[in-house]
Coordinates of C-alpha atoms in Angstrom, one line a residue:
E1 CA 0.0 0.0 0.0
K2 CA 2.7 2.5 -0.9
Y3 CA 0.4 3.9 -3.5
L4 CA -3.4 4.2 -3.8
F5 CA -5.0 4.8 -7.3
R6 CA -8.7 5.5 -7.2
G7 CA -11.3 7.8 -8.6
N8 CA -14.4 7.9 -10.8
L9 CA -15.2 7.2 -14.4
E10 CA -18.9 7.9 -15.1
Y11 CA -21.3 8.5 -18.0
S12 CA -25.0 9.1 -17.4
D13 CA -28.0 10.1 -19.3
F14 CA -30.8 10.3 -16.8
P15 CA -33.8 12.5 -15.9
Q16 CA -33.9 14.5 -12.6
G17 CA -36.1 16.7 -10.6
Y18 CA -34.5 20.1 -10.3
Y19 CA -35.7 22.4 -7.4
G20 CA -33.4 25.4 -7.8
V21 CA -30.8 26.7 -5.3
G22 CA -31.3 27.2 -1.6
N23 CA -32.3 25.4 1.6
F24 CA -36.0 26.2 1.5
T25 CA -36.9 25.3 -2.1
K26 CA -40.5 24.1 -2.4
D27 CA -41.8 20.8 -4.0
Q28 CA -44.0 22.8 -6.3
E29 CA -40.9 24.5 -7.8
R30 CA -39.7 21.2 -9.2
L31 CA -38.7 21.1 -12.9
E32 CA -38.4 17.9 -14.8
I33 CA -35.1 18.1 -16.6
T34 CA -32.7 15.7 -18.3
F35 CA -28.9 16.0 -19.0
R36 CA -25.9 13.9 -19.9
E37 CA -22.8 13.8 -17.7
L38 CA -19.3 12.7 -18.4
L39 CA -17.0 12.5 -15.3
V40 CA -13.3 11.6 -15.3
E41 CA -11.6 11.8 -11.9
P42 CA -8.4 9.8 -11.4
L43 CA -6.5 10.3 -8.1
L44 CA -3.0 9.0 -7.1
L45 CA -2.0 9.1 -3.5
R46 CA 1.3 8.0 -1.8
Q47 CA 1.7 6.7 1.7
V48 CA 3.8 9.1 3.9
S49 CA 3.2 7.3 7.2
D50 CA 1.1 4.5 8.6
G51 CA -2.4 5.0 7.2
L52 CA -1.7 8.5 5.9
F53 CA -1.8 9.2 2.1
V54 CA -1.1 12.5 0.2
G55 CA -1.5 13.1 -3.5
G56 CA -3.9 14.4 -6.2
G57 CA -5.0 14.2 -9.8
F58 CA -7.3 16.0 -12.1
R59 CA -11.1 16.2 -12.5
Y60 CA -13.2 16.7 -15.6
D61 CA -16.9 16.9 -15.3
H62 CA -19.0 17.8 -18.3
F63 CA -22.8 18.4 -18.2
F64 CA -24.4 18.7 -21.6
A65 CA -27.6 18.2 -23.6
T66 CA -29.5 19.8 -20.7
K67 CA -33.2 20.1 -21.6
L68 CA -36.6 20.5 -20.0
I69 CA -38.7 17.3 -20.1
E70 CA -42.1 18.6 -19.1
A71 CA -43.5 22.0 -20.2
T72 CA -44.2 24.7 -17.5
D73 CA -46.4 27.7 -17.7
E74 CA -43.5 29.8 -19.0
L75 CA -41.3 27.2 -20.9
P76 CA -42.2 24.6 -23.6
E77 CA -41.2 21.0 -23.4
G78 CA -37.7 20.4 -24.8
F79 CA -36.5 23.9 -23.9
D80 CA -32.7 24.1 -24.0
L81 CA -31.3 24.7 -20.5
Q82 CA -27.7 24.4 -21.4
D83 CA -26.8 28.0 -20.8
S84 CA -28.2 28.0 -17.3
L85 CA -27.5 24.4 -16.1
G86 CA -24.9 23.0 -18.4
S87 CA -21.2 23.4 -17.6
T88 CA -17.7 21.9 -18.0
S89 CA -15.4 21.7 -15.0
A90 CA -11.7 21.0 -15.5
G91 CA -8.9 21.4 -13.0
I92 CA -6.6 19.8 -10.5
E93 CA -7.5 18.1 -7.2
L94 CA -5.3 17.8 -4.2
A95 CA -6.1 15.2 -1.5
I96 CA -4.9 14.0 2.0
S97 CA -6.4 10.8 3.4
L98 CA -6.1 9.1 6.7
D99 CA -7.4 5.5 6.7
K100 CA -7.3 3.4 9.8
R101 CA -10.3 1.1 9.0
D102 CA -10.2 -2.6 9.4
N103 CA -12.0 -3.1 6.1
V104 CA -12.1 -0.5 3.3
V105 CA -15.5 -1.7 1.9
N106 CA -17.4 -2.5 5.1
A107 CA -15.6 -1.4 8.2
S108 CA -16.4 -2.5 11.7
K109 CA -13.8 -0.4 13.6
G110 CA -11.4 2.4 12.9
V111 CA -11.3 5.9 11.5
F112 CA -11.3 7.4 8.0
A113 CA -10.8 11.1 7.2
E114 CA -10.2 12.7 3.8
F115 CA -9.9 16.3 2.6
T116 CA -9.8 17.3 -1.0
Q117 CA -9.3 20.7 -2.6
G118 CA -10.2 21.2 -6.3
L119 CA -9.0 24.2 -8.3
Y120 CA -10.9 24.8 -11.6
G121 CA -10.6 27.3 -14.4
E122 CA -10.7 27.9 -18.1
V123 CA -7.1 26.9 -18.8
L124 CA -7.9 23.2 -19.2
G125 CA -11.2 23.8 -21.0
G126 CA -13.5 24.6 -18.2
T127 CA -16.3 27.1 -18.4
H128 CA -16.1 28.4 -14.8
A129 CA -13.4 29.4 -12.4
F130 CA -14.1 28.2 -8.8
Q131 CA -12.8 26.0 -6.0
L132 CA -14.3 22.9 -4.3
S133 CA -13.4 21.9 -0.7
K134 CA -14.6 18.6 0.7
L135 CA -14.2 16.9 4.1
D136 CA -15.4 13.4 4.8
F137 CA -15.0 11.9 8.3
R138 CA -16.1 8.4 9.4
Y139 CA -15.8 6.6 12.7
Y140 CA -16.6 2.9 13.4
D141 CA -16.8 1.1 16.7
K142 CA -17.6 -2.5 17.4
I143 CA -19.7 -2.2 20.5
H144 CA -20.5 -5.9 20.6
P145 CA -19.3 -9.0 18.6
K146 CA -22.3 -8.7 16.4
Q147 CA -23.0 -4.9 16.6
V148 CA -21.3 -1.9 15.1
M149 CA -21.9 1.9 15.6
A150 CA -20.9 4.1 12.7
F151 CA -20.7 7.9 12.5
N152 CA -20.2 10.1 9.4
F153 CA -19.7 13.9 9.1
F154 CA -19.6 15.5 5.6
A155 CA -18.9 19.1 4.6
R156 CA -18.6 20.5 1.1
Y157 CA -18.0 24.1 0.0
A158 CA -18.1 25.6 -3.5
L159 CA -16.3 29.0 -3.7
G160 CA -16.2 31.4 -6.6
D161 CA -18.1 31.1 -9.9
A162 CA -19.3 27.6 -9.3
P163 CA -21.9 26.3 -11.9
V164 CA -25.2 25.1 -10.6
Q165 CA -24.4 21.4 -11.1
E166 CA -21.2 21.7 -9.1
L167 CA -22.9 23.3 -6.1
S168 CA -22.9 21.2 -2.9
S169 CA -26.0 19.1 -2.5
L170 CA -27.9 16.7 -0.1
G171 CA -30.2 13.9 -0.9
G172 CA -29.7 10.4 -2.3
D173 CA -28.5 7.0 -1.2
F174 CA -25.7 8.3 1.1
L175 CA -26.3 11.9 2.1
L176 CA -29.7 12.5 3.8
R177 CA -31.3 9.2 2.7
G178 CA -35.1 9.6 2.3
Y179 CA -34.8 12.6 -0.1
Q180 CA -34.2 12.6 -3.8
E181 CA -30.7 12.9 -5.0
D182 CA -29.6 16.5 -5.1
R183 CA -32.9 17.6 -3.6
F184 CA -31.2 20.6 -1.8
R185 CA -28.2 22.4 -3.2
D186 CA -26.2 25.6 -2.5
R187 CA -22.6 26.6 -2.0
L188 CA -22.2 24.9 1.4
A189 CA -23.6 21.6 2.6
L190 CA -23.1 20.1 6.1
F191 CA -24.4 16.7 7.0
A192 CA -24.0 14.2 9.9
Q193 CA -25.5 10.7 10.4
S194 CA -25.1 7.7 12.7
E195 CA -25.9 4.1 11.9
W196 CA -26.3 1.0 14.1
R197 CA -25.5 -2.4 12.5
W198 CA -26.5 -5.8 13.8
Q199 CA -25.4 -9.1 12.3
A200 CA -28.5 -11.0 13.1
L201 CA -27.6 -14.1 11.2
K202 CA -24.4 -15.4 9.5
S203 CA -25.2 -13.8 6.2
V204 CA -28.0 -11.3 7.1
G205 CA -27.6 -8.0 8.9
L206 CA -30.0 -5.3 10.0
V207 CA -29.3 -1.6 10.3
G208 CA -31.0 1.5 11.6
F209 CA -29.8 5.0 10.8
A210 CA -30.6 8.7 11.3
G211 CA -29.1 11.8 9.7
L212 CA -29.5 15.6 9.5
G213 CA -28.2 18.3 7.3
R214 CA -28.5 21.7 5.8
V215 CA -27.3 23.7 2.8
G216 CA -26.6 27.4 2.6
D217 CA -24.8 30.2 0.7
G218 CA -22.1 30.2 3.5
F219 CA -21.4 29.6 7.1
N220 CA -23.2 32.7 8.2
D221 CA -26.3 31.4 6.4
L222 CA -26.6 28.2 8.5
A223 CA -29.0 27.9 11.4
L224 CA -30.6 25.1 13.4
D225 CA -34.1 26.0 12.4
G226 CA -33.4 25.0 8.8
L227 CA -32.2 21.5 9.4
Y228 CA -33.6 18.5 7.5
Y229 CA -33.5 15.1 9.0
S230 CA -34.2 11.5 8.0
V231 CA -34.6 8.1 9.6
G232 CA -34.6 4.7 8.2
A233 CA -33.7 1.0 8.3
G234 CA -32.0 -1.4 6.0
L235 CA -31.1 -5.0 5.2
R236 CA -27.6 -6.4 4.4
V237 CA -27.0 -9.7 2.7
T238 CA -23.4 -11.0 2.6
V239 CA -22.4 -12.0 -1.0
I240 CA -18.6 -12.3 -0.6
P241 CA -17.9 -13.4 3.0
S242 CA -14.1 -13.2 2.7
E243 CA -14.2 -9.5 1.8
N244 CA -17.3 -8.8 4.0
I245 CA -19.2 -7.4 0.9
N246 CA -22.9 -7.0 1.1
L247 CA -25.9 -6.4 -1.0
R248 CA -27.8 -3.4 0.6
L249 CA -31.5 -2.4 0.7
D250 CA -32.5 0.8 2.6
V251 CA -35.8 2.4 3.3
A252 CA -35.8 6.0 4.6
Q253 CA -38.2 8.9 5.2
G254 CA -37.1 12.5 5.2
F255 CA -38.6 15.3 7.4
G256 CA -38.1 19.0 7.9
P257 CA -37.1 21.6 7.8
V258 CA -37.1 22.0 11.6
S259 CA -38.6 25.4 12.3
D260 CA -38.4 25.7 16.1
F261 CA -36.1 24.1 18.7
G262 CA -37.7 25.9 21.6

């Protein structure tokens, strides 16, 4: 493990509900859009001490063929949204990662912390000049031979002339489960969740989880009375016992925003 090579290679052509920017967007503001995305993001990190890796790479993320699927009162079906929602991000990405987990895919104890900093501009073919900062912290504790508690804190901040599709977002199968992917988006996203795991049978596990988060234009824009939260449960079925790899099924419900803590 002197070197780690990882990253993302993705192409998608898929519809999405777009609600606009901000923490308090309404369901009735939803627009049915479609777009294509090509993402290339290789990262190479070198181990500098036990469990600590430093490195970087480049990131290219292209959103194109962006159109309106369903007509609105103001816009016809098929209206071209490329000027407002399409973009190309091209730049370098620096990363520092601490990995003390007992299993990279499905940890039961240990700590993982990673910070990445992306610098984007027009030099490499991008359409916007901006920065992306991301922090991902995870902690695992085996509280019983068959039970694990896991905690995750996630923060992402888009600074500068960041395009809409590169803004920080919450919702989906990892961040604020129970809400549609990218349901809430703005420059800054903060999110925390905890998960309890119980290996009920040799190849079957049960989980319960809860999370809360918020988006905003900046740190001064964040407040407790705008938090969204979700709770849910899941089933895990082991498919590769030697690597502790599971098939996963989760069901969650989202709530909020919280308007009054008093």
